Coordinates of N, CA and C in Angstrom, one line a residue:
M1 N -98.6 155.3 90.6 CA -98.6 156.7 90.1 C -98.0 157.6 91.1
S2 N -97.1 158.5 90.7 CA -96.5 159.4 91.5 C -96.8 160.8 91.1
F3 N -96.8 161.8 92.1 CA -97.2 163.1 91.8 C -96.1 164.1 92.3
D4 N -96.0 165.2 91.6 CA -95.1 166.3 92.0 C -95.9 167.2 93.0
L5 N -95.3 167.5 94.1 CA -95.9 168.3 95.1 C -95.2 169.6 95.3
P6 N -96.0 170.7 95.6 CA -95.4 172.0 95.8 C -94.5 172.0 97.0
N7 N -93.5 172.9 97.0 CA -92.6 173.0 98.1 C -93.1 173.7 99.3
E8 N -94.2 174.4 99.1 CA -94.9 175.0 100.3 C -96.4 175.2 100.0
K9 N -97.1 175.3 101.1 CA -98.6 175.3 101.0 C -99.0 176.8 101.2
V10 N -99.8 177.3 100.3 CA -100.3 178.7 100.5 C -101.3 178.8 101.6
S11 N -101.3 179.8 102.4 CA -102.2 180.0 103.5 C -103.6 180.1 102.9
Q12 N -104.6 179.7 103.7 CA -106.0 179.7 103.2 C -106.4 181.1 102.8
K13 N -105.9 182.1 103.6 CA -106.3 183.5 103.3 C -105.8 183.9 101.9
D14 N -104.7 183.5 101.5 CA -104.1 183.9 100.2 C -104.4 182.9 99.1
Q15 N -105.1 181.8 99.4 CA -105.3 180.8 98.4 C -106.3 181.3 97.3
L16 N -105.9 181.0 96.0 CA -106.7 181.4 94.9 C -107.2 180.1 94.2
L17 N -108.5 180.1 93.9 CA -109.1 178.9 93.3 C -109.8 179.3 92.0
L18 N -110.0 178.3 91.1 CA -110.7 178.5 89.9 C -112.2 178.6 90.3
S19 N -112.9 179.5 89.6 CA -114.4 179.6 89.8 C -115.1 179.1 88.6
Y20 N -116.3 178.7 88.8 CA -117.1 178.0 87.7 C -118.5 178.6 87.7
N21 N -119.2 178.5 86.6 CA -120.6 178.8 86.5 C -121.4 177.5 86.9
Q22 N -122.7 177.6 86.7 CA -123.6 176.5 87.2 C -123.5 175.3 86.2
K23 N -122.8 175.4 85.1 CA -122.6 174.2 84.2 C -121.2 173.7 84.4
R24 N -120.4 174.1 85.4 CA -119.0 173.7 85.6 C -118.1 174.2 84.5
E25 N -118.4 175.3 83.9 CA -117.6 176.0 82.9 C -116.7 177.0 83.7
P26 N -115.4 177.0 83.4 CA -114.5 177.9 84.2 C -114.8 179.4 83.9
L27 N -114.7 180.2 84.9 CA -114.9 181.6 84.7 C -113.7 182.4 85.0
G28 N -112.8 182.0 85.9 CA -111.7 182.8 86.3 C -111.2 182.3 87.6
I29 N -110.5 183.3 88.3 CA -109.8 183.0 89.6 C -110.4 183.9 90.6
Q30 N -110.7 183.3 91.8 CA -111.2 184.0 92.9 C -110.5 183.6 94.2
P31 N -110.4 184.6 95.2 CA -109.8 184.2 96.5 C -110.7 183.2 97.1
R32 N -110.2 182.3 97.9 CA -110.9 181.2 98.5 C -112.1 181.7 99.4
D33 N -111.9 182.8 100.1 CA -112.9 183.3 101.0 C -114.0 183.9 100.3
S34 N -113.9 184.3 99.0 CA -114.9 185.0 98.3 C -116.1 184.1 97.8
F35 N -116.0 182.8 98.0 CA -117.0 181.9 97.5 C -118.2 181.9 98.5
L36 N -118.1 182.4 99.7 CA -119.2 182.4 100.6 C -120.3 183.4 100.1
N37 N -121.5 182.9 99.9 CA -122.6 183.7 99.4 C -122.3 184.3 98.0
S38 N -121.6 183.5 97.2 CA -121.3 183.9 95.9 C -122.1 183.0 94.9
K39 N -122.5 183.6 93.8 CA -123.2 182.8 92.8 C -122.3 181.9 92.0
N40 N -121.0 182.2 92.1 CA -120.0 181.3 91.4 C -119.7 180.1 92.3
A41 N -119.2 179.0 91.6 CA -118.9 177.8 92.3 C -117.5 177.4 92.3
K42 N -117.0 176.6 93.2 CA -115.7 176.1 93.2 C -115.8 174.6 93.1
V43 N -114.6 173.9 92.9 CA -114.6 172.4 92.8 C -113.9 172.0 94.1
V44 N -114.5 171.0 94.8 CA -113.9 170.4 95.9 C -113.7 168.9 95.7
V45 N -112.9 168.3 96.6 CA -112.7 166.9 96.5 C -113.1 166.3 97.8
W46 N -113.8 165.1 97.8 CA -114.2 164.4 99.0 C -113.5 163.0 99.0
A47 N -113.0 162.6 100.1 CA -112.5 161.3 100.3 C -113.3 160.5 101.4
F48 N -113.6 159.3 101.1 CA -114.2 158.4 102.0 C -113.3 157.2 102.2
V49 N -112.6 157.2 103.4 CA -111.6 156.2 103.6 C -112.2 155.1 104.4
F50 N -112.1 153.9 103.8 CA -112.6 152.7 104.4 C -111.5 151.8 104.9
T51 N -111.8 151.1 106.0 CA -110.8 150.1 106.5 C -111.1 148.7 105.9
Q52 N -110.2 147.8 106.2 CA -110.4 146.5 105.7 C -111.6 145.7 106.4
D53 N -112.2 146.3 107.4 CA -113.4 145.7 108.0 C -114.6 146.5 107.7
R54 N -114.6 147.3 106.6 CA -115.8 148.0 106.0 C -116.2 149.2 106.9
K55 N -115.4 149.7 107.6 CA -115.7 150.9 108.4 C -115.2 152.2 107.7
V56 N -116.0 153.2 107.8 CA -115.5 154.5 107.1 C -115.0 155.4 108.2
L57 N -114.0 156.2 107.9 CA -113.4 157.2 108.8 C -114.1 158.5 108.7
L58 N -114.5 159.0 109.9 CA -115.0 160.3 110.1 C -114.1 161.2 110.9
H59 N -114.1 162.5 110.7 CA -113.2 163.3 111.6 C -114.1 164.5 112.1
R60 N -113.7 164.9 113.3 CA -114.4 166.0 114.0 C -113.7 167.3 113.7
R61 N -114.4 168.3 113.2 CA -113.8 169.5 112.8 C -113.4 170.3 114.1
K62 N -112.3 171.0 114.1 CA -111.7 171.6 115.3 C -112.7 172.7 115.8
D63 N -112.5 172.9 117.1 CA -113.3 174.0 117.8 C -112.9 175.4 117.3
N64 N -111.8 175.5 116.7 CA -111.4 176.8 116.2 C -111.4 176.9 114.6
A65 N -112.1 175.9 114.0 CA -112.2 175.9 112.5 C -112.9 177.2 112.0
K66 N -112.7 177.5 110.8 CA -113.3 178.7 110.2 C -114.8 178.5 110.1
D67 N -115.3 177.3 110.0 CA -116.8 177.1 109.9 C -117.1 175.6 110.4
N68 N -118.3 175.3 110.6 CA -118.8 174.0 111.1 C -118.0 173.5 112.3
R69 N -117.7 174.3 113.2 CA -116.9 174.0 114.4 C -117.4 172.8 115.2
G70 N -116.6 171.9 115.5 CA -116.9 170.7 116.3 C -117.9 169.7 115.7
M71 N -118.1 169.8 114.4 CA -119.1 168.9 113.8 C -118.3 167.8 113.1
W72 N -119.0 166.6 113.0 CA -118.4 165.5 112.3 C -118.6 165.5 110.8
D73 N -117.5 165.1 110.1 CA -117.5 165.3 108.7 C -116.9 164.1 108.0
K74 N -117.0 164.1 106.7 CA -116.4 163.0 105.9 C -114.9 162.8 106.2
S75 N -114.3 161.7 105.7 CA -112.9 161.4 106.0 C -112.0 162.6 105.8
V76 N -112.0 163.1 104.6 CA -111.1 164.2 104.2 C -111.9 165.0 103.1
G77 N -111.7 166.3 103.2 CA -112.2 167.2 102.1 C -111.2 168.3 101.8
G78 N -111.2 168.8 100.6 CA -110.3 169.8 100.2 C -110.7 170.5 98.9
H79 N -109.8 171.4 98.5 CA -110.1 172.1 97.3 C -109.2 171.7 96.1
V80 N -109.6 171.8 94.9 CA -108.8 171.6 93.8 C -108.1 172.9 93.5
E81 N -106.8 172.9 93.6 CA -106.0 174.1 93.5 C -105.6 174.3 92.0
R82 N -105.2 175.5 91.7 CA -104.9 175.9 90.3 C -103.8 175.0 89.7
S83 N -102.9 174.5 90.6 CA -101.8 173.7 90.1 C -102.2 172.2 89.9
D84 N -103.4 171.9 90.3 CA -103.8 170.5 90.2 C -104.3 170.2 88.7
L85 N -103.7 169.3 88.0 CA -104.2 169.0 86.7 C -105.4 168.0 86.8
E86 N -105.5 167.3 87.8 CA -106.6 166.3 88.0 C -107.0 166.3 89.5
S87 N -108.3 166.1 89.7 CA -108.8 166.1 91.1 C -108.2 164.8 91.8
S88 N -107.9 163.8 91.1 CA -107.3 162.6 91.7 C -105.9 162.9 92.3
K89 N -105.3 163.9 91.8 CA -104.0 164.4 92.3 C -104.3 165.2 93.6
A90 N -105.3 166.0 93.5 CA -105.7 166.9 94.7 C -106.1 166.1 95.9
I91 N -106.9 165.0 95.7 CA -107.4 164.3 96.8 C -106.3 163.4 97.5
A92 N -105.3 163.0 96.7 CA -104.2 162.2 97.2 C -103.4 163.1 98.2
R93 N -103.2 164.4 97.7 CA -102.4 165.3 98.5 C -103.2 165.6 99.8
E94 N -104.5 165.9 99.7 CA -105.3 166.2 100.9 C -105.3 165.1 101.9
V95 N -105.5 163.8 101.5 CA -105.5 162.7 102.4 C -104.1 162.6 103.1
A96 N -103.0 162.8 102.4 CA -101.7 162.7 103.0 C -101.5 163.9 104.0
E97 N -101.9 165.1 103.6 CA -101.7 166.2 104.5 C -102.6 166.2 105.7
E98 N -103.9 165.9 105.5 CA -104.8 166.1 106.6 C -104.7 164.9 107.6
L99 N -104.3 163.8 107.2 CA -104.2 162.6 108.1 C -102.9 162.4 108.7
Y100 N -101.8 162.7 107.9 CA -100.5 162.3 108.3 C -99.5 163.3 108.6
T101 N -99.8 164.6 108.6 CA -98.9 165.7 108.9 C -99.5 166.5 110.0
D102 N -98.6 167.1 110.8 CA -99.0 167.9 111.9 C -99.1 169.3 111.4
E103 N -100.4 169.9 111.5 CA -100.6 171.2 111.0 C -99.8 172.3 111.8
C104 N -99.5 171.9 113.0 CA -98.8 172.9 113.8 C -97.4 173.1 113.3
L105 N -96.9 172.2 112.5 CA -95.5 172.4 111.9 C -95.5 173.3 110.7
G106 N -96.7 173.6 110.2 CA -96.7 174.5 109.0 C -96.1 173.8 107.8
N107 N -95.3 174.6 107.1 CA -94.6 174.1 105.9 C -93.2 173.6 106.1
K108 N -93.1 172.9 107.2 CA -91.7 172.4 107.5 C -91.4 171.2 106.6
Y109 N -90.1 171.1 106.4 CA -89.6 170.0 105.5 C -90.1 168.7 105.8
D110 N -90.2 168.3 107.1 CA -90.6 167.0 107.5 C -92.0 166.7 107.0
N111 N -92.9 167.7 107.1 CA -94.3 167.6 106.5 C -94.3 167.3 105.0
I112 N -93.5 168.1 104.3 CA -93.4 167.9 102.9 C -92.9 166.6 102.5
S113 N -91.9 166.1 103.2 CA -91.3 164.8 102.9 C -92.3 163.7 103.2
I114 N -93.1 163.8 104.3 CA -94.1 162.8 104.6 C -95.2 162.7 103.6
V115 N -95.7 163.9 103.2 CA -96.7 163.9 102.1 C -96.2 163.3 100.8
T116 N -95.0 163.6 100.4 CA -94.5 163.1 99.2 C -94.4 161.6 99.2
E117 N -93.9 161.0 100.3 CA -93.8 159.6 100.4 C -95.1 158.9 100.4
I118 N -96.1 159.4 101.2 CA -97.4 158.8 101.3 C -98.1 158.8 99.9
V119 N -98.1 160.0 99.3 CA -98.7 160.1 98.0 C -98.1 159.1 96.9
K120 N -96.8 159.0 97.0 CA -96.2 158.1 96.0 C -96.6 156.6 96.2
S121 N -97.0 156.3 97.4 CA -97.4 154.9 97.7 C -98.9 154.6 97.4
M122 N -99.6 155.7 97.1 CA -101.1 155.5 96.8 C -101.3 155.1 95.4
K123 N -102.3 154.3 95.2 CA -102.5 153.7 93.8 C -103.9 154.2 93.4
F124 N -104.0 155.1 92.4 CA -105.2 155.5 91.8 C -105.6 154.5 90.7
L125 N -106.8 153.9 90.8 CA -107.2 152.9 89.9 C -108.4 153.3 89.0
G126 N -108.6 154.6 88.8 CA -109.6 155.1 87.9 C -111.0 155.1 88.5
E127 N -112.0 155.0 87.6 CA -113.4 155.0 88.0 C -113.7 153.7 88.7
W128 N -114.5 153.8 89.7 CA -115.0 152.6 90.4 C -115.9 151.8 89.5
D129 N -115.6 150.5 89.5 CA -116.3 149.5 88.7 C -117.0 148.5 89.6
K130 N -118.3 148.4 89.5 CA -119.0 147.5 90.3 C -118.6 146.0 90.1
N131 N -118.0 145.8 89.0 CA -117.5 144.4 88.7 C -116.1 144.1 89.3
E132 N -115.6 145.1 90.0 CA -114.3 144.9 90.6 C -114.3 143.7 91.6
M133 N -113.4 142.7 91.4 CA -113.5 141.5 92.2 C -112.2 141.3 93.0
N134 N -111.2 142.2 92.9 CA -110.0 142.0 93.5 C -109.6 143.2 94.4
L135 N -110.6 143.7 95.1 CA -110.4 145.0 95.9 C -109.4 144.8 97.0
N136 N -109.3 143.7 97.6 CA -108.4 143.5 98.7 C -107.1 142.8 98.4
A137 N -106.7 142.8 97.1 CA -105.5 142.1 96.6 C -104.3 142.7 97.3
D138 N -104.1 144.0 97.4 CA -103.0 144.6 98.0 C -103.4 145.3 99.3
K139 N -103.0 144.7 100.4 CA -103.4 145.2 101.7 C -102.3 146.1 102.4
D140 N -101.3 146.4 101.7 CA -100.1 147.1 102.3 C -100.1 148.6 101.9
S141 N -101.0 149.1 101.0 CA -100.9 150.5 100.6 C -102.4 150.9 100.3
F142 N -102.5 152.3 100.2 CA -103.8 152.9 99.9 C -104.1 152.6 98.4
K143 N -105.3 152.2 98.1 CA -105.8 152.2 96.7 C -107.1 153.0 96.7
Y144 N -107.3 153.7 95.6 CA -108.5 154.5 95.6 C -109.1 154.7 94.2
Y145 N -110.4 155.0 94.1 CA -111.1 155.1 92.9 C -112.0 156.4 93.0
R146 N -112.3 156.9 91.8 CA -113.2 158.0 91.7 C -114.6 157.3 91.5
V147 N -115.6 157.9 92.1 CA -117.0 157.3 92.1 C -118.0 158.3 91.4
N148 N -118.9 157.8 90.6 CA -120.0 158.5 90.1 C -119.6 159.8 89.4
Y149 N -119.1 159.6 88.2 CA -118.7 160.8 87.4 C -119.8 161.8 87.2
D150 N -121.0 161.3 86.9 CA -122.1 162.2 86.6 C -122.4 163.1 87.8
F151 N -122.2 162.5 89.1 CA -122.5 163.3 90.3 C -121.6 164.6 90.3
S152 N -120.4 164.5 89.8 CA -119.4 165.6 89.8 C -119.9 166.7 88.9
K153 N -120.8 166.5 88.1 CA -121.3 167.6 87.2 C -122.6 168.3 87.8
K154 N -123.0 167.9 89.0 CA -124.2 168.4 89.6 C -123.8 169.5 90.6
L155 N -124.4 170.7 90.4 CA -124.1 171.8 91.3 C -124.7 171.6 92.6
I156 N -123.9 171.7 93.7 CA -124.4 171.5 95.1 C -124.6 172.8 95.7
N157 N -125.7 173.1 96.3 CA -126.0 174.3 97.1 C -126.0 173.9 98.5
S158 N -125.0 174.2 99.2 CA -124.9 173.8 100.7 C -124.7 175.1 101.5
Y159 N -124.3 174.9 102.7 CA -124.0 176.1 103.6 C -123.0 175.8 104.6
R160 N -122.4 176.8 105.1 CA -121.4 176.7 106.2 C -121.9 177.4 107.4
I161 N -121.7 176.9 108.6 CA -122.1 177.5 109.8 C -120.9 178.3 110.4
L162 N -120.9 179.6 110.4 CA -119.8 180.4 110.9 C -119.8 180.4 112.4
P163 N -118.6 180.8 113.0 CA -118.5 180.8 114.5 C -119.6 181.7 115.2
N164 N -120.2 182.7 114.5 CA -121.2 183.5 115.1 C -122.6 182.9 114.9
G165 N -122.7 181.7 114.4 CA -123.9 181.0 114.2 C -124.6 181.3 112.9
Q166 N -124.1 182.2 112.1 CA -124.7 182.5 110.8 C -124.5 181.4 109.8
N167 N -125.5 181.1 109.0 CA -125.4 180.2 107.9 C -125.1 181.0 106.6
V168 N -124.1 180.6 105.9 CA -123.7 181.2 104.6 C -123.8 180.2 103.5
K169 N -124.3 180.6 102.4 CA -124.5 179.7 101.3 C -123.2 179.5 100.5
I170 N -123.0 178.3 100.0 CA -121.8 178.0 99.2 C -122.2 177.1 98.0
N171 N -121.7 177.4 96.8 CA -122.0 176.6 95.7 C -120.7 175.9 95.3
F172 N -120.8 174.6 95.0 CA -119.6 173.8 94.6 C -120.0 172.6 93.8
F173 N -119.0 172.1 93.1 CA -119.1 170.8 92.5 C -118.1 169.8 93.3
A174 N -118.5 168.6 93.5 CA -117.7 167.7 94.3 C -117.3 166.5 93.5
D175 N -116.0 166.3 93.5 CA -115.4 165.0 92.9 C -115.2 164.1 94.1
A176 N -115.8 163.0 94.1 CA -115.8 162.0 95.2 C -114.9 160.8 94.9
F177 N -114.2 160.4 96.0 CA -113.3 159.3 95.8 C -113.4 158.3 97.0
V178 N -113.3 157.0 96.8 CA -113.3 156.0 97.8 C -111.9 155.5 98.0
F179 N -111.5 155.4 99.2 CA -110.1 154.8 99.5 C -110.3 153.6 100.3
L180 N -109.4 152.6 100.0 CA -109.3 151.4 100.9 C -108.0 151.5 101.6
A181 N -108.0 151.7 102.9 CA -106.8 151.9 103.6 C -106.0 150.6 103.8
P182 N -104.7 150.7 104.0 CA -103.9 149.4 104.2 C -104.3 148.7 105.5
K183 N -103.9 147.5 105.6 CA -104.2 146.7 106.8 C -103.7 147.3 108.1
S184 N -102.6 148.1 108.0 CA -101.9 148.7 109.1 C -102.5 150.0 109.6
F185 N -103.6 150.4 108.9 CA -104.3 151.7 109.2 C -104.8 151.7 110.6
E186 N -104.4 152.8 111.4 CA -104.9 152.9 112.8 C -105.2 154.4 113.0
T187 N -106.3 154.7 113.7 CA -106.6 156.1 113.9 C -105.7 156.8 114.9
D188 N -105.0 156.1 115.8 CA -104.1 156.7 116.8 C -102.8 157.1 116.1
K189 N -102.6 156.9 114.8 CA -101.5 157.3 114.1 C -101.8 158.6 113.3
L190 N -103.0 159.1 113.4 CA -103.4 160.2 112.6 C -103.3 161.5 113.4
F191 N -103.2 162.6 112.7 CA -103.0 163.9 113.3 C -104.2 164.8 113.1
N192 N -104.2 165.9 113.8 CA -105.0 167.1 113.6 C -106.5 167.0 114.0
S193 N -107.0 165.9 114.4 CA -108.4 165.9 114.7 C -108.8 164.7 115.6
D194 N -110.0 164.6 116.0 CA -110.6 163.4 116.6 C -111.2 162.6 115.5
Y195 N -111.0 161.3 115.6 CA -111.5 160.4 114.5 C -112.4 159.3 115.1
I196 N -113.3 158.8 114.2 CA -114.1 157.6 114.6 C -114.2 156.7 113.4
L197 N -114.2 155.4 113.6 CA -114.5 154.5 112.5 C -115.9 153.9 112.7
I198 N -116.7 153.8 111.7 CA -118.1 153.4 111.9 C -118.6 152.8 110.6
D199 N -119.4 151.7 110.6 CA -119.9 151.2 109.4 C -121.1 152.1 108.9
L200 N -121.5 151.9 107.7 CA -122.4 152.9 107.1 C -123.8 152.8 107.7
N201 N -124.2 151.6 108.1 CA -125.5 151.5 108.9 C -125.4 152.3 110.2
G202 N -124.3 152.1 110.9 CA -124.1 152.8 112.1 C -124.1 154.3 112.0
L203 N -123.5 154.8 110.8 CA -123.5 156.2 110.6 C -124.9 156.8 110.4
M204 N -125.7 156.0 109.6 CA -127.1 156.5 109.4 C -127.8 156.6 110.8
R205 N -127.6 155.6 111.6 CA -128.3 155.6 112.9 C -127.8 156.8 113.8
A206 N -126.5 157.0 113.7 CA -125.9 158.1 114.5 C -126.5 159.5 114.1
I207 N -126.7 159.7 112.8 CA -127.3 160.9 112.3 C -128.8 161.0 112.7
E208 N -129.5 159.9 112.7 CA -130.9 159.9 113.1 C -131.0 160.2 114.6
T209 N -130.2 159.6 115.4 CA -130.3 159.7 116.8 C -129.5 160.8 117.5
G210 N -128.5 161.2 116.8 CA -127.6 162.3 117.4 C -126.5 161.7 118.2
V211 N -126.4 160.4 118.3 CA -125.3 159.7 119.1 C -124.7 158.6 118.3
F212 N -123.4 158.4 118.4 CA -122.8 157.2 117.7 C -123.2 156.0 118.5
P213 N -123.5 154.9 117.8 CA -124.0 153.7 118.4 C -123.0 153.1 119.4
N214 N -123.5 152.6 120.5 CA -122.6 152.0 121.6 C -121.6 153.0 122.2
T215 N -121.8 154.3 122.1 CA -121.0 155.3 122.7 C -121.8 156.3 123.3
D216 N -121.2 157.3 124.0 CA -121.9 158.5 124.5 C -121.4 159.7 123.7
I217 N -120.8 159.4 122.5 CA -120.3 160.5 121.7 C -121.4 161.1 120.9
E218 N -121.6 162.4 121.0 CA -122.6 163.1 120.2 C -122.2 163.2 118.8
C219 N -123.2 162.9 117.9 CA -123.0 163.0 116.4 C -123.7 164.2 115.9
N220 N -122.9 165.3 115.7 CA -123.5 166.5 115.1 C -122.9 166.7 113.7
P221 N -123.5 166.2 112.7 CA -122.9 166.1 111.3 C -122.9 167.5 110.6
T222 N -121.9 167.7 109.8 CA -121.8 168.9 109.0 C -122.9 168.8 107.9
P223 N -123.3 170.0 107.4 CA -124.2 170.0 106.3 C -123.8 169.1 105.1
D224 N -122.5 169.0 104.8 CA -122.1 168.2 103.8 C -122.4 166.7 104.1
L225 N -122.1 166.3 105.3 CA -122.3 164.9 105.7 C -123.8 164.5 105.6
K226 N -124.7 165.4 106.0 CA -126.1 165.2 105.9 C -126.5 165.1 104.4
Y227 N -125.9 166.0 103.6 CA -126.3 165.9 102.2 C -125.8 164.6 101.6
I228 N -124.6 164.1 101.9 CA -124.1 162.9 101.3 C -125.0 161.7 101.5
I229 N -125.6 161.6 102.7 CA -126.4 160.4 103.0 C -127.6 160.4 102.2
G230 N -128.1 161.5 101.7 CA -129.3 161.5 100.9 C -129.0 161.7 99.4
S231 N -127.7 161.6 99.0 CA -127.3 161.9 97.7 C -127.0 160.6 96.9
P232 N -126.8 160.6 95.6 CA -126.5 159.4 94.8 C -125.2 158.8 95.3
I233 N -124.3 159.6 95.9 CA -123.0 159.1 96.3 C -123.2 158.0 97.4
W234 N -124.2 158.1 98.2 CA -124.4 157.1 99.3 C -124.5 155.7 98.7
E235 N -125.2 155.5 97.6 CA -125.3 154.1 97.1 C -124.0 153.6 96.6
N236 N -123.1 154.5 96.1 CA -121.8 154.2 95.7 C -120.9 153.7 96.9
L237 N -121.1 154.4 98.0 CA -120.4 154.0 99.2 C -120.8 152.7 99.7
I238 N -122.1 152.4 99.7 CA -122.6 151.1 100.1 C -122.0 150.0 99.2
D239 N -122.0 150.3 97.9 CA -121.5 149.3 96.9 C -120.0 149.0 97.2
F240 N -119.3 150.1 97.4 CA -117.8 149.9 97.6 C -117.6 149.1 98.9
S241 N -118.3 149.5 100.0 CA -118.2 148.8 101.2 C -118.5 147.3 101.1
N242 N -119.5 147.0 100.3 CA -119.9 145.6 100.2 C -118.9 144.8 99.4
H243 N -118.0 145.4 98.6 CA -117.0 144.7 97.8 C -115.8 144.4 98.6
I244 N -115.7 145.0 99.8 CA -114.5 144.7 100.7 C -114.6 143.4 101.3
V245 N -113.7 142.5 101.0 CA -113.8 141.1 101.5 C -113.2 141.1 102.9
M246 N -114.0 140.8 103.9 CA -113.5 140.8 105.3 C -112.9 139.4 105.6

């Protein structure tokens, strides 16, 4: 499946997103920044990228991020933009942009070209099926599934930690996707963040103890990551991981 990509990315400050009520019915358009402490909700996409040895990718948010600075988060997260016809299209773009392009280059042609090629190579295989028996058949490209459709209709009330320490509420719906990375996947080829690969049991221990197992790296999870471990999505992640043939 191939996707058409925009020729340039709108800055976060100017980004406009669709807003929704608590039943995920569309209301209109709002600036991205206006969703903080708003009763309206937005739609986000989450990606959980797994390697061929059943480890999930986490990234550490930058020390100059708009919120949740320096905290460990899911593999990739992003917004569903007005131009996205499907959230599966949005998450493919987000994974390609956040992992494989240098944000310091901005909207340079090289970045756009890289995103286009990576997204074209990704294979979206629809809803995750527990009876999937051929998960590792193609080890040379990304394949991904959407998980738990019912979860995406549940309004999530979370919060963001601002640089001044203030907690601000945010309402959103999350469309979640699981990715199986190609065999060649390596964290030292990724851009924009610090990354760690960890199995799901190790992730639970890290959040409980505050330190990643067998390291001296502090695990300070984002509110989203804490929420995920206690949500219905967690069982889907375990199921997907167990289907990866090592």
